[in-house]
Short mmCIF file of C-alpha atoms and ligand atoms in Angstrom, two decimals:
data_model
loop_
_atom_site.label_atom_id
_atom_site.label_comp_id
_atom_site.label_asym_id
_atom_site.label_seq_id
_atom_site.Cartn_x
_atom_site.Cartn_y
_atom_site.Cartn_z
CA UNK A 66 18.14 -15.60 -20.99
CA UNK A 67 16.74 -18.49 -22.97
CA UNK A 68 13.44 -16.65 -23.29
CA UNK A 69 15.23 -13.90 -25.22
CA UNK A 70 16.27 -16.30 -27.97
CA UNK A 71 14.14 -17.10 -30.95
CA UNK A 72 13.04 -20.72 -30.77
CA UNK A 73 15.64 -23.02 -32.23
CA UNK A 74 18.47 -20.52 -32.11
CA UNK A 75 21.71 -21.76 -30.61
CA UNK A 76 22.13 -20.47 -27.10
CA UNK A 77 25.86 -20.00 -26.94
CA UNK A 78 28.25 -18.49 -29.43
CA UNK A 79 30.37 -21.66 -29.35
CA UNK A 80 27.53 -23.68 -30.75
CA UNK A 81 27.13 -21.14 -33.50
CA UNK A 82 30.73 -21.41 -34.53
CA UNK A 83 30.46 -25.15 -35.03
CA UNK A 84 27.47 -24.74 -37.36
CA UNK A 85 28.22 -24.67 -41.04
CA UNK A 86 27.68 -21.39 -42.84
CA UNK A 87 24.61 -21.52 -45.04
CA UNK A 88 25.21 -22.57 -48.64
CA UNK A 89 23.86 -19.39 -50.20
CA UNK A 90 24.81 -16.71 -47.70
CA UNK A 91 21.14 -16.32 -46.78
CA UNK A 92 19.82 -16.92 -43.29
CA UNK A 93 16.45 -17.40 -41.66
CA UNK A 94 14.19 -16.38 -44.57
CA UNK A 95 16.45 -13.49 -45.52
CA UNK A 96 18.37 -13.95 -48.77
CA UNK A 97 21.79 -12.54 -49.35
CA UNK A 98 21.61 -9.40 -51.45
CA UNK A 99 24.29 -8.18 -53.82
CA UNK A 100 24.82 -4.57 -54.81
CA UNK A 101 22.36 -3.38 -57.41
CA UNK A 102 25.27 -2.99 -59.87
CA UNK A 103 26.27 -6.59 -59.44
CA UNK A 104 22.99 -7.95 -60.75
CA UNK A 105 22.00 -8.53 -64.35
CA UNK A 106 20.22 -5.22 -64.91
CA UNK A 107 22.65 -3.90 -67.48
CA UNK A 108 20.76 -4.89 -70.56
CA UNK A 109 17.25 -4.02 -69.47
CA UNK A 110 15.02 -1.29 -68.21
CA UNK A 111 12.03 -1.20 -65.90
CA UNK A 112 10.07 1.34 -67.92
CA UNK A 113 8.55 1.24 -71.37
CA UNK A 114 8.19 4.71 -72.85
CA UNK A 115 7.54 5.55 -76.49
CA UNK A 116 10.49 7.05 -78.39
CA UNK A 117 10.22 10.85 -78.35
CA UNK A 118 9.04 12.27 -81.66
CA UNK A 119 11.14 14.68 -83.72
CA UNK A 120 14.30 16.28 -82.39
CA UNK A 121 14.81 14.72 -78.99
CA UNK A 122 16.75 17.51 -77.46
CA UNK A 123 17.64 21.17 -77.52
CA UNK A 124 20.92 20.41 -75.82
CA UNK A 125 23.08 20.30 -78.96
CA UNK A 126 26.61 19.16 -78.13
CA UNK A 127 25.68 18.53 -74.54
CA UNK A 128 23.59 15.47 -75.35
CA UNK A 129 24.93 12.41 -73.54
CA UNK A 130 26.51 9.97 -75.97
CA UNK A 131 27.50 7.15 -73.63
CA UNK A 132 25.07 4.97 -71.72
CA UNK A 133 24.13 6.51 -68.38
CA UNK A 134 25.65 3.56 -66.50
CA UNK A 135 22.70 2.62 -64.31
CA UNK A 136 21.36 -0.91 -64.06
CA UNK A 137 17.68 -1.40 -64.82
CA UNK A 138 15.29 -3.46 -62.68
CA UNK A 139 11.66 -4.38 -63.02
CA UNK A 140 9.35 -3.02 -60.32
CA UNK A 141 9.21 -6.28 -58.31
CA UNK A 142 12.99 -6.63 -58.54
CA UNK A 143 13.49 -3.08 -57.33
CA UNK A 144 11.05 -3.62 -54.44
CA UNK A 145 12.79 -6.81 -53.35
CA UNK A 146 16.24 -5.28 -53.57
CA UNK A 147 15.39 -2.42 -51.23
CA UNK A 148 13.22 -4.45 -48.86
CA UNK A 149 16.00 -7.03 -48.46
CA UNK A 150 18.50 -4.30 -47.75
CA UNK A 151 16.14 -2.67 -45.26
CA UNK A 152 15.84 -5.97 -43.40
CA UNK A 153 19.55 -5.99 -42.76
CA UNK A 154 19.19 -2.74 -40.88
CA UNK A 155 17.69 -1.69 -37.59
CA UNK A 156 14.63 0.55 -37.40
CA UNK A 157 12.80 2.37 -34.63
CA UNK A 158 9.67 0.51 -35.76
CA UNK A 159 11.37 -2.79 -34.81
CA UNK A 160 12.67 -2.03 -31.33
CA UNK A 161 14.23 0.48 -28.97
CA UNK A 162 17.02 2.49 -30.61
CA UNK A 163 18.91 3.55 -27.49
CA UNK A 164 21.54 5.76 -29.14
CA UNK A 165 22.43 8.46 -26.64
CA UNK A 166 22.56 12.03 -27.97
CA UNK A 167 20.32 11.03 -30.89
CA UNK A 168 16.76 10.98 -29.48
CA UNK A 169 15.57 8.16 -31.71
CA UNK A 170 11.86 8.17 -30.93
CA UNK A 171 8.75 6.69 -32.45
CA UNK A 172 7.46 8.67 -35.43
CA UNK A 173 3.67 8.89 -35.25
CA UNK A 174 1.99 7.88 -38.51
CA UNK A 175 -0.11 11.01 -38.26
CA UNK A 176 3.03 13.05 -39.07
CA UNK A 177 3.56 11.03 -42.22
CA UNK A 178 -0.04 11.44 -43.26
CA UNK A 179 0.21 15.21 -42.86
CA UNK A 180 3.55 15.42 -44.70
CA UNK A 181 2.05 13.54 -47.63
CA UNK A 182 -0.87 15.92 -48.11
CA UNK A 183 -0.47 17.11 -51.71
CA UNK A 184 -0.56 20.77 -50.62
CA UNK A 185 2.68 20.12 -48.73
CA UNK A 186 4.34 17.34 -50.67
CA UNK A 187 3.66 18.35 -54.26
CA UNK A 188 4.71 21.99 -54.14
CA UNK A 189 7.85 23.51 -55.59
CA UNK A 190 10.04 26.14 -53.93
CA UNK A 191 9.90 28.33 -57.05
CA UNK A 192 6.09 28.44 -57.14
CA UNK A 193 4.57 31.93 -56.83
CA UNK A 194 4.01 32.68 -53.15
CA UNK A 195 0.31 33.31 -53.74
CA UNK A 196 -0.07 29.60 -54.62
CA UNK A 197 1.63 28.26 -51.45
CA UNK A 198 -0.06 30.34 -48.78
CA UNK A 199 -0.89 27.26 -46.68
CA UNK A 200 2.72 26.11 -46.64
CA UNK A 201 3.92 29.58 -45.65
CA UNK A 202 1.30 29.70 -42.91
CA UNK A 203 2.56 26.38 -41.60
CA UNK A 204 6.12 27.71 -41.49
CA UNK A 205 4.88 30.80 -39.68
CA UNK A 206 3.04 28.68 -37.11
CA UNK A 207 6.03 26.41 -36.58
CA UNK A 208 8.21 29.48 -36.07
CA UNK A 209 5.68 30.81 -33.56
CA UNK A 210 5.71 27.63 -31.48
CA UNK A 211 9.49 27.26 -31.58
CA UNK A 212 9.80 30.83 -30.29
CA UNK A 213 7.13 30.22 -27.66
CA UNK A 214 8.66 26.96 -26.42
CA UNK A 215 12.13 28.48 -26.16
CA UNK A 216 11.15 31.97 -25.01
CA UNK A 217 13.20 33.51 -27.80
CA UNK A 218 12.10 36.39 -30.09
CA UNK A 219 13.32 35.11 -33.47
CA UNK A 220 13.98 31.89 -35.34
CA UNK A 221 15.81 30.99 -38.54
CA UNK A 222 14.07 27.93 -39.96
CA UNK A 223 16.28 27.10 -42.92
CA UNK A 224 19.28 25.20 -41.40
CA UNK A 225 19.05 21.57 -42.45
CA UNK A 226 20.51 19.81 -39.43
CA UNK A 227 21.85 20.49 -35.96
CA UNK A 228 25.37 21.05 -37.25
CA UNK A 229 24.04 23.40 -39.93
CA UNK A 230 22.18 25.24 -37.16
CA UNK A 231 25.45 25.63 -35.26
CA UNK A 232 26.92 27.17 -38.40
CA UNK A 233 23.93 29.51 -38.63
CA UNK A 234 24.26 30.55 -34.99
CA UNK A 235 28.00 31.20 -35.17
CA UNK A 236 27.64 33.12 -38.43
CA UNK A 237 25.01 35.34 -36.78
CA UNK A 238 27.40 35.84 -33.84
CA UNK A 239 30.25 36.70 -36.18
CA UNK A 240 28.00 39.15 -38.07
CA UNK A 241 27.04 40.80 -34.77
CA UNK A 242 30.70 41.22 -33.76
CA UNK A 243 31.50 42.55 -37.23
CA UNK A 244 28.66 45.08 -36.94
CA UNK A 245 30.00 46.33 -33.60
CA UNK A 246 33.58 46.42 -34.88
CA UNK A 247 34.81 43.75 -32.44
CA UNK A 248 35.30 40.88 -34.82
CA UNK A 249 39.04 41.42 -35.24
CA UNK A 250 39.79 41.07 -31.55
CA UNK A 251 37.24 38.35 -30.68
CA UNK A 252 38.81 35.32 -32.27
CA UNK A 253 38.10 32.55 -29.72
CA UNK A 254 35.17 30.26 -29.02
CA UNK A 255 35.09 28.39 -25.70
CA UNK A 256 33.82 24.80 -25.81
CA UNK A 257 33.63 22.32 -22.89
CA UNK A 258 35.54 19.05 -23.18
CA UNK A 259 32.32 17.02 -23.18
CA UNK A 260 30.92 18.80 -26.27
CA UNK A 261 29.63 17.03 -29.34
CA UNK A 262 32.31 17.02 -32.04
CA UNK A 263 30.24 19.29 -34.26
CA UNK A 264 30.71 22.21 -31.80
CA UNK A 265 34.48 22.65 -32.14
CA UNK A 266 34.26 21.69 -35.82
CA UNK A 267 31.73 24.45 -36.48
CA UNK A 268 33.72 27.05 -34.57
CA UNK A 269 36.86 26.14 -36.52
CA UNK A 270 34.93 26.18 -39.80
CA UNK A 271 33.74 29.72 -39.12
CA UNK A 272 37.37 30.71 -38.53
CA UNK A 273 37.54 30.78 -34.74
CA UNK A 274 40.18 29.30 -32.49
CA UNK A 275 38.65 26.69 -30.20
CA UNK A 276 39.60 26.83 -26.52
CA UNK A 277 38.58 23.93 -24.30
CA UNK A 278 36.85 24.47 -20.99
CA UNK A 279 37.41 21.87 -18.26
CA UNK A 280 34.73 19.79 -16.64
CA UNK A 281 34.14 19.23 -12.93
CA UNK A 282 34.15 15.78 -11.30
CA UNK A 283 30.37 15.81 -11.30
CA UNK A 284 30.19 16.19 -15.08
CA UNK A 285 29.43 19.91 -15.45
CA UNK A 286 31.20 22.93 -16.91
CA UNK A 287 33.99 24.08 -14.60
CA UNK A 288 32.78 27.65 -14.05
CA UNK A 289 36.07 28.84 -12.56
CA UNK A 290 37.96 27.56 -15.60
CA UNK A 291 35.39 29.19 -17.90
CA UNK A 292 35.67 32.52 -16.06
CA UNK A 293 39.47 32.42 -16.32
CA UNK A 294 39.26 31.99 -20.10
CA UNK A 295 36.54 34.58 -20.81
CA UNK A 296 37.78 37.97 -21.95
CA UNK A 297 37.53 40.52 -24.73
CA UNK A 298 39.14 38.07 -27.16
CA UNK A 299 36.23 35.61 -26.86
CA UNK A 300 33.41 35.70 -29.43
CA UNK A 301 31.16 33.06 -27.92
CA UNK A 302 30.81 30.01 -25.73
CA UNK A 303 29.12 26.85 -26.98
CA UNK A 304 27.47 24.91 -24.16
CA UNK A 305 25.10 21.98 -24.43
CA UNK A 306 22.28 21.91 -21.89
CA UNK A 307 21.36 19.35 -20.68
CA UNK A 308 24.93 18.38 -21.47
CA UNK A 309 26.23 15.30 -23.26
CA UNK A 310 26.73 13.52 -19.93
CA UNK A 311 22.93 13.69 -19.56
CA UNK A 312 23.17 16.29 -16.78
CA UNK A 313 21.58 19.71 -16.37
CA UNK A 314 24.13 22.51 -16.08
CA UNK A 315 23.22 23.78 -12.62
CA UNK A 316 25.31 26.94 -13.04
CA UNK A 317 23.77 27.89 -16.36
CA UNK A 318 22.61 31.34 -15.17
CA UNK A 319 26.08 32.13 -13.85
CA UNK A 320 27.60 30.84 -17.10
CA UNK A 321 25.44 33.15 -19.19
CA UNK A 322 26.01 36.12 -16.84
CA UNK A 323 29.80 35.72 -17.04
CA UNK A 324 29.64 35.29 -20.82
CA UNK A 325 27.62 38.45 -21.38
CA UNK A 326 29.76 40.38 -18.92
CA UNK A 327 32.74 39.53 -21.15
CA UNK A 328 30.88 40.81 -24.22
CA UNK A 329 30.60 37.31 -25.71
CA UNK A 330 27.50 35.46 -26.93
CA UNK A 331 26.05 32.27 -25.46
CA UNK A 332 25.47 29.60 -28.13
CA UNK A 333 23.52 26.73 -26.63
CA UNK A 334 23.60 23.36 -28.37
CA UNK A 335 19.93 22.44 -28.12
CA UNK A 336 20.16 18.86 -29.37
CA UNK A 337 19.04 17.70 -25.92
CA UNK A 338 15.96 19.93 -25.86
CA UNK A 339 13.85 16.77 -25.54
CA UNK A 340 14.77 16.64 -21.85
CA UNK A 341 13.41 20.11 -21.06
CA UNK A 342 10.81 20.99 -23.71
CA UNK A 343 7.74 22.47 -22.02
CA UNK A 344 9.62 22.75 -18.71
CA UNK A 345 12.49 25.19 -19.29
CA UNK A 346 12.71 28.07 -21.76
CA UNK A 347 16.29 28.60 -22.93
CA UNK A 348 15.50 32.29 -23.41
CA UNK A 349 15.12 32.55 -19.63
CA UNK A 350 18.62 31.14 -19.22
CA UNK A 351 20.27 33.92 -21.21
CA UNK A 352 20.83 31.93 -24.38
CA UNK A 353 21.60 34.01 -27.51
CA UNK A 354 21.33 31.30 -30.14
CA UNK A 355 20.28 27.66 -30.01
CA UNK A 356 19.58 25.08 -32.66
CA UNK A 357 16.70 22.69 -32.24
CA UNK A 358 17.02 19.34 -33.97
CA UNK A 359 13.43 18.98 -35.17
CA UNK A 360 14.36 15.41 -36.11
CA UNK A 361 15.19 14.63 -32.48
CA UNK A 362 12.84 16.52 -30.18
CA UNK A 363 9.84 16.64 -32.49
CA UNK A 364 10.12 13.12 -33.93
CA UNK A 365 10.40 13.03 -37.75
CA UNK A 366 12.43 10.07 -39.04
CA UNK A 367 16.19 10.35 -39.04
CA UNK A 368 19.31 8.27 -39.07
CA UNK A 369 21.59 7.21 -41.85
CA UNK A 370 22.39 10.83 -42.57
CA UNK A 371 19.07 12.52 -42.97
CA UNK A 372 16.80 14.20 -43.59
CA UNK A 373 16.94 16.67 -40.75
CA UNK A 374 16.06 20.22 -39.83
CA UNK A 375 17.91 22.45 -37.38
CA UNK A 376 16.07 25.75 -36.88
CA UNK A 377 17.97 28.26 -34.75
CA UNK A 378 16.24 30.50 -32.22
CA UNK A 379 17.93 33.86 -31.72
CA UNK A 380 17.97 36.53 -29.01
CA UNK A 381 17.07 40.17 -29.57
CA UNK A 382 20.76 40.97 -30.05
CA UNK A 383 21.28 38.41 -32.81
CA UNK A 384 17.86 38.52 -34.52
CA UNK A 385 18.81 41.28 -37.02
CA UNK A 386 21.55 39.04 -38.45
CA UNK A 387 19.31 36.00 -39.08
CA UNK A 388 19.72 34.54 -42.56
CA UNK A 389 17.04 34.98 -45.21
CA UNK A 390 14.45 33.80 -45.95
CA UNK A 391 11.75 34.17 -43.33
CA UNK A 392 7.99 34.39 -43.40
CA UNK A 393 6.01 37.49 -42.49
CA UNK A 394 2.29 38.00 -42.55
CA UNK A 395 0.54 41.24 -43.34
CA UNK A 396 -2.98 42.09 -44.44
CA UNK A 397 -2.47 40.30 -47.75
CA UNK A 398 -1.43 36.95 -46.34
CA UNK A 399 2.00 35.40 -45.93
CA UNK A 400 5.16 36.22 -47.83
CA UNK A 401 8.84 35.42 -47.70
CA UNK A 402 11.47 38.04 -46.97
CA UNK A 403 14.20 36.89 -49.31
CA UNK A 404 16.54 39.80 -49.94
CA UNK A 405 19.02 41.52 -47.70
CA UNK A 406 17.23 44.85 -47.69
CA UNK A 407 14.91 46.83 -45.42
CA UNK A 408 14.19 44.71 -42.30
CA UNK A 409 16.66 42.13 -43.53
CA UNK A 410 19.43 44.62 -44.32
CA UNK A 411 21.76 43.05 -41.75
CA UNK A 412 20.99 39.40 -42.57
CA UNK A 413 24.26 37.53 -42.94
CA UNK A 414 23.06 35.97 -46.18
CA UNK A 415 21.42 32.64 -46.92
CA UNK A 416 22.25 29.15 -45.71
CA UNK A 417 20.58 27.23 -48.50
CA UNK A 418 18.96 27.81 -51.84
CA UNK A 419 15.35 27.71 -50.70
CA UNK A 420 13.34 27.63 -47.48
CA UNK A 421 14.65 24.48 -45.79
CA UNK A 422 13.06 21.09 -45.16
CA UNK A 423 9.32 21.49 -45.70
CA UNK A 424 8.51 17.86 -44.92
CA UNK A 425 10.23 18.15 -41.55
CA UNK A 426 8.37 21.34 -40.73
CA UNK A 427 5.06 19.58 -41.33
CA UNK A 428 6.03 16.58 -39.18
CA UNK A 429 7.36 18.73 -36.35
CA UNK A 430 4.29 20.95 -36.21
CA UNK A 431 2.09 17.87 -36.40
CA UNK A 432 3.97 16.41 -33.40
CA UNK A 433 3.58 19.64 -31.44
CA UNK A 434 -0.10 20.09 -32.19
CA UNK A 435 -1.03 16.48 -31.48
CA UNK A 436 0.70 16.68 -28.08
CA UNK A 437 -0.49 20.12 -27.05
CA UNK A 438 1.37 22.10 -24.40
CA UNK A 439 0.63 19.64 -21.59
CA UNK A 440 1.68 16.75 -23.84
CA UNK A 441 4.98 18.37 -24.75
CA UNK A 442 5.75 18.93 -21.07
CA UNK A 443 5.03 15.24 -20.51
CA UNK A 444 7.43 14.35 -23.31
CA UNK A 445 10.27 15.84 -21.28
CA UNK A 446 9.05 14.34 -18.02
CA UNK A 447 8.66 10.83 -19.42
CA UNK A 448 11.97 10.97 -21.28
CA UNK A 449 13.73 11.83 -18.02
CA UNK A 450 11.75 9.26 -16.03
CA UNK A 451 12.61 6.49 -18.51
CA UNK A 452 16.33 7.30 -18.43
CA UNK A 453 16.33 7.32 -14.64
CA UNK A 454 14.52 3.98 -14.57
CA UNK A 455 17.28 2.48 -16.71
CA UNK A 456 19.96 4.08 -14.59
CA UNK A 457 18.38 2.81 -11.38
CA UNK A 458 17.86 -0.73 -12.65
CA UNK A 459 21.37 -1.18 -14.08
CA UNK A 460 23.47 0.63 -11.49
CA UNK A 461 23.99 -2.44 -9.28
CA UNK A 462 25.70 -4.33 -12.16
CA UNK A 463 27.15 -1.52 -14.25
CA UNK A 464 28.96 1.61 -13.05
CA UNK A 465 27.07 4.87 -13.61
CA UNK A 466 29.50 7.55 -14.72
CA UNK A 467 27.87 10.09 -12.38
CA UNK A 468 26.11 8.05 -9.71
CA UNK A 469 25.11 11.05 -7.58
CA UNK A 470 21.57 12.26 -8.16
CA UNK A 471 19.22 11.76 -11.07
CA UNK A 472 20.15 12.09 -14.73
CA UNK A 473 18.18 13.94 -17.39
CA UNK A 474 17.07 12.05 -20.52
CA UNK A 475 20.18 9.86 -20.88
CA UNK A 476 21.77 7.28 -18.57
CA UNK A 477 25.56 7.29 -18.82
CA UNK A 478 27.77 4.39 -17.72
CA UNK A 479 31.53 3.99 -17.88
CA UNK A 480 33.56 0.77 -18.26
CA UNK A 481 34.84 0.62 -14.69
CA UNK A 482 32.55 -2.37 -14.04
CA UNK A 483 34.15 -4.32 -16.91
CA UNK A 484 37.62 -4.13 -15.32
CA UNK A 485 39.23 -7.55 -15.16
CA UNK A 486 36.63 -9.20 -17.43
CA UNK A 487 38.62 -8.84 -20.69
CA UNK A 488 35.39 -7.52 -22.22
CA UNK A 489 35.43 -3.98 -23.63
CA UNK A 490 32.62 -1.51 -24.24
CA UNK A 491 32.86 -2.40 -27.94
CA UNK A 492 32.61 -6.15 -27.24
CA UNK A 493 29.61 -5.57 -25.01
CA UNK A 494 27.86 -3.45 -27.64
CA UNK A 495 28.44 -6.10 -30.33
CA UNK A 496 27.00 -8.82 -28.08
CA UNK A 497 23.86 -6.68 -27.69
CA UNK A 498 23.31 -7.03 -31.45
CA UNK A 499 23.22 -10.82 -31.07
CA UNK A 500 20.51 -10.43 -28.44
CA UNK A 501 18.39 -8.37 -30.84
CA UNK A 502 19.21 -4.94 -29.46
CA UNK A 503 20.78 -1.99 -31.23
CA UNK A 504 23.71 -0.81 -29.09
CA UNK A 505 23.72 2.45 -27.19
CA UNK A 506 26.14 5.22 -28.14
CA UNK A 507 29.69 4.10 -27.29
CA UNK A 508 32.84 6.00 -26.33
CA UNK A 509 30.99 9.32 -26.29
CA UNK A 510 31.22 11.67 -24.49
CA UNK A 511 35.00 11.38 -24.62
CA UNK A 512 35.39 12.58 -21.04
CA UNK A 513 34.00 9.28 -19.71
CA UNK A 514 36.16 6.16 -20.07
CA UNK A 515 34.56 3.49 -22.26
CA UNK A 516 31.30 5.47 -22.20
CA UNK A 517 27.94 3.80 -22.78
CA UNK A 518 25.29 6.48 -23.32
CA UNK A 519 21.71 5.19 -23.26
CA UNK A 520 18.77 7.35 -24.35
CA UNK A 521 15.41 5.58 -24.24
CA UNK A 522 13.17 8.62 -25.09
CA UNK A 523 9.62 8.98 -23.83
CA UNK A 524 8.10 6.73 -26.46
CA UNK A 525 9.33 3.45 -24.91
CA UNK A 526 6.78 1.70 -22.68
CA UNK A 527 7.77 0.13 -19.36
CA UNK A 528 7.48 -3.31 -20.96
CA UNK A 529 9.94 -2.34 -23.71
CA UNK A 530 12.30 -0.78 -21.17
CA UNK A 531 12.17 -3.95 -19.05
CA UNK A 532 12.93 -6.09 -22.09
CA UNK A 533 16.00 -3.95 -22.80
CA UNK A 534 17.07 -3.91 -19.16
CA UNK A 535 16.76 -7.71 -18.83
CA UNK A 536 18.97 -8.19 -21.88
CA UNK A 537 21.54 -5.75 -20.49
CA UNK A 538 21.51 -7.47 -17.11
CA UNK A 539 21.91 -10.90 -18.66
CA UNK A 540 24.87 -9.71 -20.74
CA UNK A 541 26.45 -7.88 -17.82
CA UNK A 542 26.14 -10.99 -15.67
CA UNK A 543 27.69 -13.12 -18.45
CA UNK A 544 30.60 -10.69 -18.79
CA UNK A 545 31.27 -10.77 -15.06
CA UNK A 546 31.00 -14.59 -15.01
CA UNK A 547 33.89 -14.85 -17.49
CA UNK A 548 31.84 -15.87 -20.53
CA UNK A 549 34.30 -13.94 -22.71
CA UNK A 550 33.70 -15.91 -25.94
CA UNK A 551 30.18 -14.58 -26.11
CA UNK A 552 31.63 -11.08 -26.47
CA UNK A 553 34.95 -11.36 -28.29
CA UNK A 554 33.65 -12.57 -31.62
CA UNK A 555 30.23 -10.92 -31.46
CA UNK A 556 28.10 -10.32 -33.39
CA UNK A 557 27.65 -13.97 -34.38
CA UNK A 558 24.10 -13.62 -35.68
CA UNK A 559 24.27 -10.38 -37.67
CA UNK A 560 24.68 -10.36 -41.46
CA UNK A 561 27.84 -8.27 -41.03
CA UNK A 562 30.47 -8.98 -38.40
CA UNK A 563 32.95 -6.46 -37.06
CA UNK A 564 33.65 -3.92 -39.72
CA UNK A 565 36.77 -1.81 -39.99
CA UNK A 566 34.90 1.35 -39.08
CA UNK A 567 38.00 3.53 -39.07
CA UNK A 568 38.85 2.52 -42.61
CA UNK A 569 35.25 2.96 -43.65
CA UNK A 570 35.36 6.54 -42.34
CA UNK A 571 38.85 7.42 -43.55
CA UNK A 572 38.82 5.70 -46.93
CA UNK A 573 35.15 5.37 -47.84
CA UNK A 574 34.29 3.69 -51.10
CA UNK A 575 31.62 5.99 -52.44
CA UNK A 576 31.49 4.67 -55.97
CA UNK A 577 31.01 1.25 -57.44
CA UNK A 578 33.58 0.38 -60.07
CA UNK A 579 33.20 -2.52 -62.43
CA UNK A 580 35.46 -5.46 -61.65
CA UNK A 581 38.65 -5.79 -63.68
CA UNK A 582 38.01 -7.44 -67.03
CA UNK A 583 34.28 -6.83 -66.99
CA UNK A 584 32.80 -5.10 -70.01
CA UNK A 585 30.29 -3.16 -67.91
CA UNK A 586 32.46 -0.11 -67.42
CA UNK A 587 32.98 0.24 -71.14
CA UNK A 588 29.30 0.07 -71.96
C1 PLP B 42 22.83 15.37 -32.76
C2 PLP B 42 23.69 16.39 -32.13
C3 PLP B 42 24.28 17.42 -32.87
C4 PLP B 42 24.26 17.48 -34.38
O1 PLP B 42 23.01 17.44 -34.93
P1 PLP B 42 22.80 16.90 -36.44
O2 PLP B 42 21.36 17.14 -36.70
O3 PLP B 42 23.19 15.46 -36.42
O4 PLP B 42 23.70 17.70 -37.33
C5 PLP B 42 24.99 18.38 -32.19
N1 PLP B 42 25.14 18.33 -30.85
C6 PLP B 42 24.61 17.34 -30.10
C7 PLP B 42 24.79 17.34 -28.61
C8 PLP B 42 23.87 16.33 -30.72
O5 PLP B 42 23.37 15.34 -29.99
#
């Protein structure tokens, strides 16, 4: 393990604890950084504009009278502030980002170059359509390839994330049941226990009652349980495929047959499309609606809450209810259908003010076109190969949650192998940070005890995978050898230690307030 340490770094946590904290809070060429509000920017500004001439405003009484309450920084100060903050964080450009269910892959610079072309980046959604023909054509092409790759006849591009796509899909399903007069009796949505939390949340948000479907011992939907719960009171099922245990639902055709037989729709959570893109077309599996996280499968940077894009492909039955807007092309070029009339008479409405995330559309299409159809198929194959390599190389030390057979694009372990070590999944993940590795997804899916869900994606080389695997093996060996101190207080080397994540989620501080007695708030 010594080779994994930066030269001069202490090799055991105990040695670290006996070292004095630094005098300034900085460490290893990285200075401590306060909040931007805590600096001395209150009396200055980073810009120098001439005073406006004449009457400054037409706003009358609405003119702001108090200072705006933002600190000012010079350009170099602003640069340093944000670069210092960025260095406290992890990035896919630094190392593997093995978060399961997130598909954190390398973002080719070509995508960025394309997204920054002025014809894409400098346009406004209210521009006349005749002046943005290229952008509309790009949306039309992206829609074409999403339909082709999924084998589905329609796509709604505008949803801004996977969860927003789920909302879109369920609203289309509700609209379809309303149109056929069945909405009042179909009040339930069936969701497997292993589902991502957004699935039941979306169903509840749309007004449905969520009914859980059991899982089999081998990590798949329990078809008998599903069949027993399907009936004329069910609006839809929401099934993730490959599922959140990283396994392909072998009975998917039977699942969709039973669902349709009961008059319900099949919503597929397509967040794991990376594992099957170019190999399996969800349309062939009987899917009625599926979101595609462009920011997962088709690269495009994400994390920290955005940006994202979650287009939803729709079956023939649901297509008429797709939300506006969408692009059509006729002899005169491309135009947006924006109103609920004519072809769009049954559209359930709009999901957002404009057309969705243009920058993500450009990046996703750029990713598709630079890979080509054979390249996209290889994406899925390599993603699955990489996950199986990790599973195979760690299974002697760690317990695979579903040891039988290969996995798809994610390797899932439980905490059975940590029994008796006094080390938990959380401790193990925090010790990974000390070794320079971002942890995998922990404690999800909920159906696996102490879950560790590792998703390498296709963009990791064998050398990078081996580096990750060696670190995992070294830590696993240390845990089994009783080196508990290494884990209990970890991370020792990170700028932040263990945070109260529950409190951060339940009682987030979203606003800076001036300290008591300071005159800043009054300014
Ligand atoms: C990521 C993910 C989602 C939600 O997607 P967002 O883009 O984060 O809203 C839903 N389901 C699964 C299985 C996911 O992995």
